[in-house]
Amino acid sequence: MTARNLCRILLLAAVFSGTARGQWRAETYNLQPGWNAIYTFIDASHEPIDQILPESSGITEVWRWQPERTDDRQLANPGEPVTGIEWGYWRRNQPHQSTFDKLLPNYGYLVFLSGSTPRTLSVTGKAVMPDVRWRSDGLHLVGFPVAAGANGPAFSSYMDGSGFALGQGEIFDYVGGPLVNAVNPRSIPSGSRIQRNKAYWIKTSGYSRFNGPIRIELSSGDEIHYGPAGHTYRMVLTNLSGSPRTVEIFSLPSAPAPSGQTPIAGQLSLLAKVDAGTEETPLGAGRALEIPPGGTSMVQLVLDRSALEGPVGSLSASLLRVSVLQSGLRTQDVYFPATAVKSSLAGLWVGEAEVSGVSSVVVRYRRDAEGNTLFDDDTGKPLVEEDLTTPGASGVLPATTEPYTLKLIVHVDSSGRATLLSHIYSGRLSGAPSENPFGLTRFEAALDPSHLATAARLSAAHLPLDTALEFSGRAFAPGGSLSGGPLVLAHNSPVNPFLHAYHPDHDNLDARFSQELPPGRESFNVSRTFSLALDASPPEGVPGSWGNTLLTGKYEERIHGVYKQTLRVDGVFALRKVSDIDSLHTP
């Protein structure tokens, strides 16, 4: 199929998208006895905090810094939390003395660990895009999405490009133990290394949304939701620092969903296209790119919907990891979710078959110098010069000089049964409930007479009127094969090609024009059988919507009755899903 014709087919209908949620990651928190400060890059609100942090964890008290809630006080020095709208608090076994019971993402928390033994706490939640909350006054309890490990980046280098003059500000770090000024928290220099999942008090002025040297922006929201139909998202990466940065992008599997949450059917198959390039790189192996100081790169994240696993409605998910390398060290390390829902193929599909091969019936006979046909002396039959007749079982048909197109209208019901239609109406149905008045029907009489002006009709002129040819099987899916027919055009049909309204030898009447003749005397029944072999994988250059709202494959048709031999045609087809309505209304 030519690129021009494929594009024409793809533009037959709009693509609709939806959303879905659910992908998981475990984060680790290293705690010392006494007060610790942590920052959450996961949403663990699926369970109450006393289940996320069970009694065996040793945590008895948690305070949450809520900088978006302001009052008249300005926090000048970190110390013991005080009751106020900027603080929320939770105490074990004291629900009436607690103001929250969920562990929310992108907040700084003060956590009290009882006992005398350090602990490592692992918490599973939904991955979220980092969103550090800065205020233009006082102190900020913030954390940064740096790579895990002790050898993290220094505050001074990581904050390059933030606009904050850290050399004139202060940074405070919690080390465990009781809350004692200058001891816990303690002041640390800007050359200190940042640790993942720790929160720090930073004293500086000026509002900002800075959370790392590479700013990540998505085309819609702060998560990637392909939903049941979407297939492309855009991600823009901007280097806010004063030095070149290497960025690596990976697609990782989601952790298993916790009990009671939507299970994950499988990982997304994602491809990345960078800037104006055409190369599509699978993200399972990662994609690296260089971004100069102040530079921007645009990455298209293309989903292969045909690779989605599980039954209809299943949720697939991946974690997108964007890592920043500087001087060979991994510094910024961001995880955020990407999800997709496997949708049903039921609904209305419209497209075209492009026929480019037709079986030949041409036989060339020998002729003399005067152009007379020569005959065999023994048999009396004409002598054959060249027989171009296509064998009945031939796999390759002679190519046409120019391809021609046939419109295809296919409806698939909820059971997977596909029907080839000559026409379809879409509009407000007569007698339909007001909350769902629109539908699909083969009959104009089923439409609301007062809204005919807003109804639409699609027709396939090459099919007889009122055709509704059911394909065999339930194979309308990638890799499936459909066959239908014969579709018979009666010898006396007004549109039969053998009939002629003004020629007495083509009217199907005897010499006296009184008796109708049977098939085969002046005209013949014409029958057509159809075959659609759907591609098992997307052809090269076809967008990520393939397998969900776009299907392609090979088209074949056999025509009997027009000629003494069965004629065959073949080509390719493309179908776009234009409606999710899985039933046809009958008046």
Coordinates of C-alpha atoms in Angstrom, one line a residue:
M1 CA 0.0 0.0 0.0
T2 CA 1.4 3.4 -0.9
A3 CA 2.1 5.9 1.8
R4 CA -0.4 8.3 0.2
N5 CA -3.2 5.9 0.2
L6 CA -2.5 4.6 3.7
C7 CA -2.6 8.1 5.0
R8 CA -5.9 8.7 3.3
I9 CA -7.3 5.6 4.9
L10 CA -5.9 6.6 8.4
L11 CA -7.7 10.0 8.2
L12 CA -11.1 8.5 7.9
A13 CA -11.9 8.9 11.6
A14 CA -10.7 10.5 14.8
V15 CA -9.0 8.6 17.6
F16 CA -10.4 8.8 21.1
S17 CA -8.4 8.2 24.2
G18 CA -9.1 7.5 27.8
T19 CA -7.2 7.1 31.1
A20 CA -6.4 4.5 33.7
R21 CA -4.2 4.3 36.8
G22 CA -2.1 1.9 38.7
Q23 CA 1.7 1.2 38.8
W24 CA 3.9 0.5 41.7
R25 CA 7.4 1.0 43.1
A26 CA 9.0 0.3 46.4
E27 CA 11.1 3.1 48.0
T28 CA 13.6 2.5 50.9
Y29 CA 14.0 4.7 54.0
N30 CA 17.0 4.4 56.3
L31 CA 15.9 5.5 59.8
Q32 CA 17.8 6.2 63.0
P33 CA 16.2 5.9 66.5
G34 CA 14.5 9.2 67.2
W35 CA 13.4 11.9 64.7
N36 CA 14.1 11.5 61.0
A37 CA 13.0 13.5 58.0
I38 CA 11.8 11.7 54.8
Y39 CA 10.5 12.8 51.5
T40 CA 8.0 10.6 49.6
F41 CA 8.2 10.1 45.8
I42 CA 5.4 7.5 45.9
D43 CA 1.7 7.6 46.7
A44 CA 0.9 5.1 49.4
S45 CA -2.6 6.3 50.1
H46 CA -4.1 3.0 49.0
E47 CA -4.0 1.9 52.6
P48 CA -4.2 3.6 56.0
I49 CA -0.9 4.7 57.4
D50 CA -1.1 2.2 60.3
Q51 CA -1.1 -0.6 57.7
I52 CA 1.6 1.0 55.6
L53 CA 3.7 1.5 58.8
P54 CA 2.6 -1.4 61.0
E55 CA 3.4 -1.5 64.7
S56 CA 6.4 -3.8 63.9
S57 CA 8.0 -0.9 62.0
G58 CA 8.7 0.8 65.4
I59 CA 7.3 4.2 64.1
T60 CA 5.0 5.8 66.6
E61 CA 4.5 9.3 65.3
V62 CA 4.6 11.1 61.9
W63 CA 4.3 14.8 61.2
R64 CA 3.7 16.2 57.7
W65 CA 4.9 19.6 56.5
Q66 CA 2.1 21.2 54.4
P67 CA 3.6 24.3 52.9
E68 CA 0.6 25.1 50.8
R69 CA -1.3 25.8 54.0
T70 CA -0.1 29.1 55.4
D71 CA -0.8 31.1 58.4
D72 CA 0.6 34.3 59.9
R73 CA 3.7 32.5 61.3
Q74 CA 7.0 32.4 59.6
L75 CA 9.1 29.4 60.5
A76 CA 12.6 30.8 61.3
N77 CA 14.3 27.8 62.7
P78 CA 13.7 24.0 62.5
G79 CA 12.8 22.4 65.7
E80 CA 10.0 20.4 67.3
P81 CA 6.8 20.5 65.2
V82 CA 4.1 22.8 66.6
T83 CA 0.4 22.6 66.0
G84 CA -0.7 24.7 63.2
I85 CA -2.3 24.5 59.8
E86 CA 1.1 24.0 58.1
W87 CA 1.6 20.7 60.1
G88 CA -0.5 17.6 59.9
Y89 CA 0.2 14.8 62.4
W90 CA -0.5 11.1 63.0
R91 CA 0.0 9.2 66.3
R92 CA -0.3 5.5 66.6
N93 CA -3.4 4.2 68.3
Q94 CA -4.7 7.8 68.7
P95 CA -7.0 8.5 65.7
H96 CA -8.8 11.3 67.6
Q97 CA -5.4 13.1 68.0
S98 CA -4.4 12.6 64.4
T99 CA -5.2 15.0 61.4
F100 CA -4.3 12.6 58.6
D101 CA -4.2 8.8 58.0
K102 CA -2.7 8.5 54.5
L103 CA 0.9 8.7 53.3
L104 CA 0.7 11.2 50.4
P105 CA 3.4 11.9 47.8
N106 CA 5.7 14.9 47.5
Y107 CA 5.6 15.9 51.1
G108 CA 8.3 16.2 53.8
Y109 CA 7.6 14.1 56.9
L110 CA 9.1 14.0 60.3
V111 CA 9.1 10.3 61.5
F112 CA 9.8 9.1 65.1
L113 CA 11.4 5.7 65.3
S114 CA 11.2 4.2 68.8
G115 CA 13.8 1.9 70.4
S116 CA 17.6 2.0 69.9
T117 CA 18.2 0.1 66.7
P118 CA 18.4 1.7 63.2
R119 CA 15.9 0.3 60.7
T120 CA 15.5 0.2 56.9
L121 CA 11.8 0.6 55.9
S122 CA 10.5 -0.4 52.5
V123 CA 7.2 1.2 51.4
T124 CA 5.3 0.3 48.2
G125 CA 3.2 2.9 46.5
K126 CA 2.3 4.4 43.1
A127 CA 5.1 6.2 41.4
V128 CA 4.5 9.9 40.9
M129 CA 6.3 12.7 39.2
P130 CA 8.4 14.8 41.7
D131 CA 6.9 18.0 42.8
V132 CA 8.9 19.9 45.4
R133 CA 7.0 22.5 47.2
W134 CA 8.9 25.7 47.8
R135 CA 7.7 28.8 49.5
S136 CA 8.9 32.4 49.2
D137 CA 9.3 32.8 53.0
G138 CA 11.2 31.0 55.7
L139 CA 12.3 27.3 55.6
H140 CA 11.3 24.5 53.2
L141 CA 11.2 20.8 54.2
V142 CA 12.1 19.3 50.8
G143 CA 13.7 16.2 49.2
F144 CA 15.2 15.6 45.8
P145 CA 14.8 12.7 43.3
V146 CA 18.5 11.8 43.3
A147 CA 19.9 8.3 42.6
A148 CA 19.9 5.9 45.5
G149 CA 23.2 5.3 47.3
A150 CA 25.6 7.1 49.5
N151 CA 27.6 8.8 46.7
G152 CA 24.8 11.3 45.7
P153 CA 25.4 14.7 44.2
A154 CA 26.4 17.7 46.3
F155 CA 23.7 20.3 47.0
S156 CA 25.8 23.0 45.3
S157 CA 26.2 21.2 42.0
Y158 CA 22.7 19.7 42.0
M159 CA 21.1 23.1 42.7
D160 CA 23.0 24.7 39.8
G161 CA 20.3 26.4 37.8
S162 CA 17.7 26.6 40.6
G163 CA 18.2 30.3 41.1
F164 CA 18.8 29.8 44.8
A165 CA 22.0 31.2 46.3
L166 CA 22.7 28.3 48.7
G167 CA 26.0 29.8 49.8
Q168 CA 24.0 32.5 51.6
G169 CA 21.3 30.1 52.9
E170 CA 21.3 27.2 55.3
I171 CA 20.7 23.5 55.0
F172 CA 19.6 21.4 58.0
D173 CA 19.8 17.6 58.2
Y174 CA 18.1 15.2 60.7
V175 CA 20.4 12.5 62.2
G176 CA 18.1 10.8 64.6
G177 CA 17.7 11.2 68.4
P178 CA 15.7 13.8 70.2
L179 CA 14.9 17.2 68.6
V180 CA 17.7 19.5 69.8
N181 CA 18.7 22.7 68.1
A182 CA 22.1 22.4 66.3
V183 CA 22.2 18.7 67.0
N184 CA 19.1 17.2 65.4
P185 CA 18.5 18.9 63.0
R186 CA 22.0 20.1 62.4
S187 CA 23.4 22.6 59.9
I188 CA 25.4 21.1 57.0
P189 CA 27.4 22.8 54.3
S190 CA 26.2 23.1 50.7
G191 CA 29.0 20.7 49.6
S192 CA 27.2 17.9 51.5
R193 CA 25.8 15.0 49.4
I194 CA 22.0 14.6 48.9
Q195 CA 20.5 11.3 49.9
R196 CA 17.4 9.9 48.2
N197 CA 14.2 9.9 50.2
K198 CA 15.6 12.2 52.9
A199 CA 14.0 15.6 53.6
Y200 CA 16.1 18.7 54.4
W201 CA 15.2 22.0 55.8
I202 CA 16.6 24.6 53.3
K203 CA 16.4 28.3 54.3
T204 CA 16.2 30.5 51.2
S205 CA 13.9 33.0 49.7
G206 CA 12.1 33.0 46.3
Y207 CA 9.3 30.7 45.0
S208 CA 10.3 27.9 42.6
R209 CA 9.2 24.5 41.2
F210 CA 12.8 23.3 40.9
N211 CA 13.4 19.6 41.8
G212 CA 16.4 18.8 39.7
P213 CA 18.7 20.0 36.9
I214 CA 16.5 18.4 34.2
R215 CA 12.9 19.7 34.1
I216 CA 10.4 17.0 32.8
E217 CA 7.1 18.1 31.3
L218 CA 4.5 15.8 29.8
S219 CA 2.0 16.7 27.1
S220 CA -0.9 16.1 29.5
G221 CA -0.7 16.1 33.3
D222 CA 2.1 14.5 35.4
E223 CA 1.4 10.9 34.5
I224 CA 1.2 9.0 31.2
H225 CA -2.3 7.5 30.7
Y226 CA -2.7 5.9 27.3
G227 CA -6.1 4.6 28.4
P228 CA -8.0 2.3 26.1
A229 CA -7.1 4.1 22.8
G230 CA -4.2 6.5 23.1
H231 CA -0.8 5.6 21.6
T232 CA 1.5 8.6 21.7
Y233 CA 2.7 11.0 24.5
R234 CA 5.2 13.8 24.3
M235 CA 7.8 14.5 27.0
V236 CA 9.9 17.7 27.0
L237 CA 13.3 17.7 28.8
T238 CA 14.9 21.0 29.6
N239 CA 18.4 21.4 31.0
L240 CA 18.3 24.1 33.7
S241 CA 21.9 23.8 34.6
G242 CA 25.0 25.5 33.3
S243 CA 26.7 22.4 32.0
P244 CA 25.8 19.6 29.4
R245 CA 23.8 16.7 30.8
T246 CA 23.4 13.1 29.6
V247 CA 19.9 11.9 30.0
E248 CA 18.9 8.2 29.9
I249 CA 15.3 7.0 29.5
F250 CA 14.2 3.5 30.5
S251 CA 10.9 1.6 30.6
L252 CA 10.9 -0.7 33.7
P253 CA 8.3 -3.2 34.9
S254 CA 5.9 -2.2 37.6
A255 CA 6.1 -3.9 41.0
P256 CA 3.2 -6.3 41.7
A257 CA 0.1 -4.5 42.7
P258 CA -0.7 -4.7 46.5
S259 CA -3.6 -6.8 47.6
G260 CA -7.0 -5.3 46.7
Q261 CA -5.5 -3.1 43.9
T262 CA -6.0 -3.6 40.2
P263 CA -3.5 -6.3 39.0
I264 CA -0.9 -5.5 36.4
A265 CA -1.3 -7.7 33.3
G266 CA 2.1 -6.9 31.8
Q267 CA 4.7 -4.2 30.9
L268 CA 4.1 -1.7 28.2
S269 CA 6.1 -2.0 25.0
L270 CA 7.3 1.6 24.4
L271 CA 9.4 3.2 21.6
A272 CA 11.1 6.6 21.8
K273 CA 11.5 9.1 19.0
V274 CA 13.8 12.1 19.9
D275 CA 13.3 15.6 18.5
A276 CA 12.7 15.5 14.7
G277 CA 14.4 12.1 14.3
T278 CA 12.6 9.1 12.8
E279 CA 14.5 6.4 14.6
E280 CA 12.3 4.6 17.1
T281 CA 14.3 3.1 20.0
P282 CA 12.7 0.4 22.3
L283 CA 12.9 1.8 25.8
G284 CA 13.4 -1.6 27.4
A285 CA 17.1 -1.3 26.6
G286 CA 17.1 2.5 27.3
R287 CA 17.7 5.6 25.2
A288 CA 20.5 8.1 25.9
L289 CA 20.6 11.7 24.7
E290 CA 22.7 14.8 25.3
I291 CA 21.1 18.1 26.3
P292 CA 23.3 21.3 26.2
P293 CA 23.0 24.0 28.9
G294 CA 19.6 25.7 28.5
G295 CA 18.7 23.2 25.8
T296 CA 15.5 21.3 25.2
S297 CA 14.7 17.9 23.8
M298 CA 11.3 16.6 22.8
V299 CA 10.7 12.8 23.2
Q300 CA 7.7 11.0 21.7
L301 CA 6.7 7.9 23.7
V302 CA 4.9 5.6 21.3
L303 CA 2.9 2.6 22.7
D304 CA 2.7 -0.6 20.8
R305 CA -0.9 -1.5 21.7
S306 CA -0.8 -4.8 19.9
A307 CA 1.6 -6.1 22.6
L308 CA -0.8 -5.4 25.5
E309 CA -1.4 -8.5 27.5
G310 CA -4.5 -10.0 29.1
P311 CA -8.2 -9.9 28.3
V312 CA -10.2 -6.8 27.4
G313 CA -10.1 -4.3 30.3
S314 CA -6.7 -5.5 31.6
L315 CA -4.4 -2.9 32.9
S316 CA -0.7 -2.9 31.8
A317 CA 1.8 -0.6 33.3
S318 CA 5.5 0.5 33.3
L319 CA 7.7 2.8 35.2
L320 CA 9.4 5.4 33.1
R321 CA 12.8 6.1 34.5
V322 CA 14.6 9.4 33.6
S323 CA 18.2 9.4 34.9
V324 CA 20.7 12.2 34.6
L325 CA 24.5 11.5 34.4
Q326 CA 27.2 14.1 35.2
S327 CA 30.9 13.3 35.2
G328 CA 30.1 9.6 35.0
L329 CA 27.8 9.6 38.1
R330 CA 24.0 9.1 38.1
T331 CA 22.5 12.2 39.8
Q332 CA 18.9 13.0 39.2
D333 CA 16.7 9.8 39.1
V334 CA 13.0 10.2 38.4
Y335 CA 10.4 7.5 38.2
F336 CA 6.8 8.2 36.9
P337 CA 4.0 5.9 35.7
A338 CA 2.8 4.9 32.3
T339 CA -0.4 2.8 31.9
A340 CA -2.7 1.5 29.2
V341 CA -5.9 -0.5 29.2
K342 CA -6.6 -3.3 26.7
S343 CA -9.7 -2.3 24.9
S344 CA -12.3 -4.3 23.0
L345 CA -12.3 -4.4 19.2
A346 CA -16.1 -4.3 19.1
G347 CA -17.6 -1.4 17.3
L348 CA -17.8 0.1 13.8
W349 CA -14.7 -0.1 11.5
V350 CA -14.4 1.9 8.3
G351 CA -11.6 1.8 5.7
E352 CA -10.6 0.8 2.2
A353 CA -9.2 -2.2 0.4
E354 CA -6.6 -1.2 -2.2
V355 CA -6.8 -3.8 -5.0
S356 CA -3.5 -4.2 -6.9
G357 CA -3.7 -7.7 -8.3
V358 CA -6.2 -9.3 -10.7
S359 CA -6.1 -12.8 -12.2
S360 CA -5.6 -12.9 -15.9
V361 CA -7.9 -14.6 -18.5
V362 CA -5.9 -13.5 -21.5
V363 CA -4.8 -16.1 -24.1
R364 CA -2.9 -15.0 -27.2
Y365 CA -3.4 -17.2 -30.4
R366 CA -1.1 -17.6 -33.4
R367 CA -2.0 -15.6 -36.5
D368 CA -0.7 -15.6 -40.0
A369 CA 0.7 -12.5 -41.9
E370 CA -2.8 -11.4 -42.7
G371 CA -3.9 -11.6 -39.0
N372 CA -6.0 -14.8 -39.4
T373 CA -6.0 -17.3 -36.5
L374 CA -4.2 -20.5 -37.1
F375 CA -5.7 -23.9 -36.1
D376 CA -4.3 -27.3 -35.2
D377 CA -4.8 -29.7 -38.1
D378 CA -5.5 -32.6 -35.9
T379 CA -7.8 -31.1 -33.2
G380 CA -9.1 -28.1 -35.1
K381 CA -8.5 -25.9 -32.0
P382 CA -6.7 -22.5 -32.3
L383 CA -3.0 -22.7 -31.8
V384 CA -1.9 -20.9 -28.6
E385 CA 0.9 -18.4 -28.8
E386 CA 0.9 -17.4 -25.1
D387 CA -1.4 -18.4 -22.3
L388 CA -1.5 -15.7 -19.6
T389 CA -4.3 -17.2 -17.7
T390 CA -3.6 -17.2 -14.0
P391 CA -3.6 -20.7 -12.5
G392 CA -6.4 -21.1 -10.0
A393 CA -4.0 -21.8 -7.1
S394 CA -1.5 -19.1 -8.1
G395 CA -0.3 -17.2 -5.1
V396 CA 0.8 -14.1 -7.0
L397 CA -1.7 -12.3 -9.2
P398 CA -0.6 -10.0 -12.1
A399 CA -0.4 -6.4 -11.0
T400 CA -2.8 -3.8 -12.2
T401 CA -1.6 -0.8 -14.0
E402 CA -3.1 1.4 -11.3
P403 CA -4.6 0.1 -8.0
Y404 CA -8.3 0.8 -7.3
T405 CA -10.0 1.1 -4.0
L406 CA -13.1 -0.5 -2.4
K407 CA -14.7 1.0 0.7
L408 CA -15.1 -1.4 3.6
I409 CA -17.6 -1.0 6.4
V410 CA -17.4 -3.7 9.1
H411 CA -19.3 -3.9 12.3
V412 CA -18.0 -6.2 15.2
D413 CA -20.4 -7.1 18.0
S414 CA -19.5 -7.8 21.6
S415 CA -18.9 -11.5 20.9
G416 CA -16.4 -10.7 18.1
R417 CA -18.7 -11.5 15.2
A418 CA -17.8 -9.3 12.2
T419 CA -20.3 -8.3 9.5
L420 CA -19.6 -6.6 6.2
L421 CA -22.1 -3.9 5.5
S422 CA -23.1 -2.0 2.4
H423 CA -24.2 1.0 4.5
I424 CA -24.7 2.2 8.0
Y425 CA -26.6 5.0 9.7
S426 CA -25.4 6.9 12.8
G427 CA -27.6 9.3 14.7
R428 CA -30.3 9.8 17.3
L429 CA -32.5 6.7 17.4
S430 CA -36.3 6.8 17.6
G431 CA -37.6 5.9 21.0
A432 CA -34.1 5.7 22.5
P433 CA -33.6 6.8 26.2
S434 CA -32.6 10.5 26.6
E435 CA -29.4 9.5 28.5
N436 CA -28.2 7.4 25.6
P437 CA -30.0 8.5 22.4
F438 CA -27.4 7.8 19.8
G439 CA -26.7 4.5 18.0
L440 CA -25.9 2.6 14.8
T441 CA -28.5 1.1 12.5
R442 CA -28.9 -0.3 9.0
F443 CA -32.4 1.1 8.7
E444 CA -33.3 4.8 8.2
A445 CA -36.7 4.0 9.8
A446 CA -34.9 3.4 13.1
L447 CA -33.7 7.0 13.2
D448 CA -35.6 9.8 15.0
P449 CA -37.5 11.6 12.2
S450 CA -37.0 15.0 14.0
H451 CA -33.2 14.6 14.0
L452 CA -32.5 13.3 10.5
A453 CA -30.6 16.4 9.6
T454 CA -27.9 15.5 12.2
A455 CA -27.7 11.8 11.2
A456 CA -25.0 10.4 9.0
R457 CA -24.9 7.6 6.4
L458 CA -21.8 5.8 5.2
S459 CA -22.1 3.6 2.0
A460 CA -20.0 1.2 0.1
A461 CA -21.2 1.5 -3.6
H462 CA -19.6 -1.7 -4.8
L463 CA -21.9 -3.8 -2.6
P464 CA -25.6 -4.5 -3.3
L465 CA -28.0 -2.4 -1.2
D466 CA -28.9 -3.9 2.2
T467 CA -25.9 -6.2 2.3
A468 CA -25.1 -7.5 5.7
L469 CA -22.7 -10.4 5.1
E470 CA -21.6 -12.1 8.3
F471 CA -18.0 -13.3 8.3
S472 CA -17.3 -16.8 9.6
G473 CA -15.6 -17.3 13.0
R474 CA -14.7 -14.9 15.8
A475 CA -11.3 -13.9 14.4
F476 CA -11.5 -10.2 14.1
A477 CA -8.1 -9.6 15.8
P478 CA -4.5 -9.3 14.9
G479 CA -3.4 -12.5 13.2
G480 CA -7.0 -13.5 12.5
S481 CA -8.6 -14.6 9.2
L482 CA -12.1 -13.8 8.1
S483 CA -14.1 -15.2 5.2
G484 CA -17.6 -14.4 4.0
G485 CA -19.8 -15.3 1.2
P486 CA -21.0 -16.1 -1.3
L487 CA -22.7 -12.8 -1.8
V488 CA -25.0 -13.5 -4.7
L489 CA -26.2 -10.9 -7.1
A490 CA -29.3 -12.4 -8.8
H491 CA -29.4 -12.7 -12.6
N492 CA -32.4 -10.5 -12.7
S493 CA -31.2 -7.8 -10.3
P494 CA -31.4 -4.3 -11.8
V495 CA -27.7 -3.8 -11.1
N496 CA -26.6 -7.1 -12.6
P497 CA -23.8 -6.2 -15.2
F498 CA -25.4 -8.5 -17.8
L499 CA -28.7 -6.6 -18.0
H500 CA -29.3 -3.6 -20.2
A501 CA -32.5 -1.6 -20.0
Y502 CA -32.6 -0.8 -23.8
H503 CA -31.2 -4.0 -25.4
P504 CA -33.6 -6.9 -26.2
D505 CA -30.9 -9.5 -25.9
H506 CA -30.1 -8.4 -22.3
D507 CA -33.5 -8.2 -20.7
N508 CA -33.9 -11.9 -19.5
L509 CA -37.1 -12.3 -21.5
D510 CA -37.8 -14.8 -24.3
A511 CA -38.4 -13.8 -27.9
R512 CA -42.0 -12.9 -27.3
F513 CA -41.0 -10.8 -24.2
S514 CA -43.5 -12.8 -22.2
Q515 CA -41.5 -15.3 -20.1
E516 CA -38.6 -14.5 -17.8
L517 CA -35.6 -16.6 -18.6
P518 CA -33.7 -18.6 -16.0
P519 CA -30.1 -17.8 -15.0
G520 CA -27.5 -18.6 -17.6
R521 CA -29.5 -17.9 -20.7
E522 CA -29.0 -14.1 -21.1
S523 CA -27.6 -13.2 -17.8
F524 CA -25.9 -15.0 -14.9
N525 CA -25.9 -15.0 -11.2
V526 CA -22.8 -13.2 -10.0
S527 CA -21.4 -14.4 -6.7
R528 CA -18.5 -12.9 -4.6
T529 CA -16.6 -14.3 -1.7
F530 CA -14.4 -12.2 0.5
S531 CA -11.4 -12.9 2.7
L532 CA -9.6 -10.6 5.1
A533 CA -6.3 -11.9 6.6
L534 CA -5.4 -9.5 9.4
D535 CA -1.7 -8.8 10.0
A536 CA -0.3 -10.4 13.1
S537 CA 2.1 -7.4 13.7
P538 CA 2.1 -3.8 12.5
P539 CA 3.5 -3.1 9.1
E540 CA 6.6 -0.8 9.0
G541 CA 5.7 2.8 9.4
V542 CA 2.2 2.2 10.8
P543 CA 1.5 4.2 14.0
G544 CA 1.1 2.8 17.5
S545 CA -2.7 2.8 17.3
W546 CA -2.4 -0.4 15.2
G547 CA -4.0 -3.3 16.9
N548 CA -6.4 -1.1 18.8
T549 CA -8.1 1.5 16.6
L550 CA -6.3 0.5 13.4
L551 CA -6.0 -2.9 11.7
T552 CA -4.3 -3.8 8.4
G553 CA -4.0 -6.9 6.3
K554 CA -4.5 -8.7 3.0
Y555 CA -7.7 -8.4 1.0
E556 CA -8.8 -11.2 -1.4
E557 CA -12.0 -11.7 -3.4
R558 CA -13.3 -14.4 -5.8
I559 CA -15.9 -13.5 -8.4
H560 CA -17.9 -16.2 -10.2
G561 CA -20.3 -15.6 -13.0
V562 CA -18.8 -12.7 -14.8
Y563 CA -16.6 -15.0 -16.8
K564 CA -16.5 -18.7 -17.4
Q565 CA -13.5 -18.9 -15.0
T566 CA -13.5 -17.7 -11.4
L567 CA -11.8 -14.3 -11.2
R568 CA -9.6 -13.4 -8.3
V569 CA -8.5 -10.0 -7.0
D570 CA -6.2 -9.2 -4.1
G571 CA -4.5 -6.3 -2.3
V572 CA -4.2 -4.8 1.1
F573 CA -6.7 -3.1 3.4
A574 CA -6.7 -0.8 6.4
L575 CA -9.6 -0.3 8.8
R576 CA -10.1 2.5 11.4
K577 CA -12.4 2.1 14.4
V578 CA -14.8 5.0 14.3
S579 CA -17.3 3.9 17.0
D580 CA -17.3 1.8 20.1
I581 CA -21.0 0.9 19.8
D582 CA -21.1 -2.9 19.6
S583 CA -24.7 -3.4 18.6
L584 CA -26.9 -2.5 15.6
H585 CA -30.4 -1.2 16.3
T586 CA -33.3 -2.7 14.5
P587 CA -36.7 -0.9 14.4

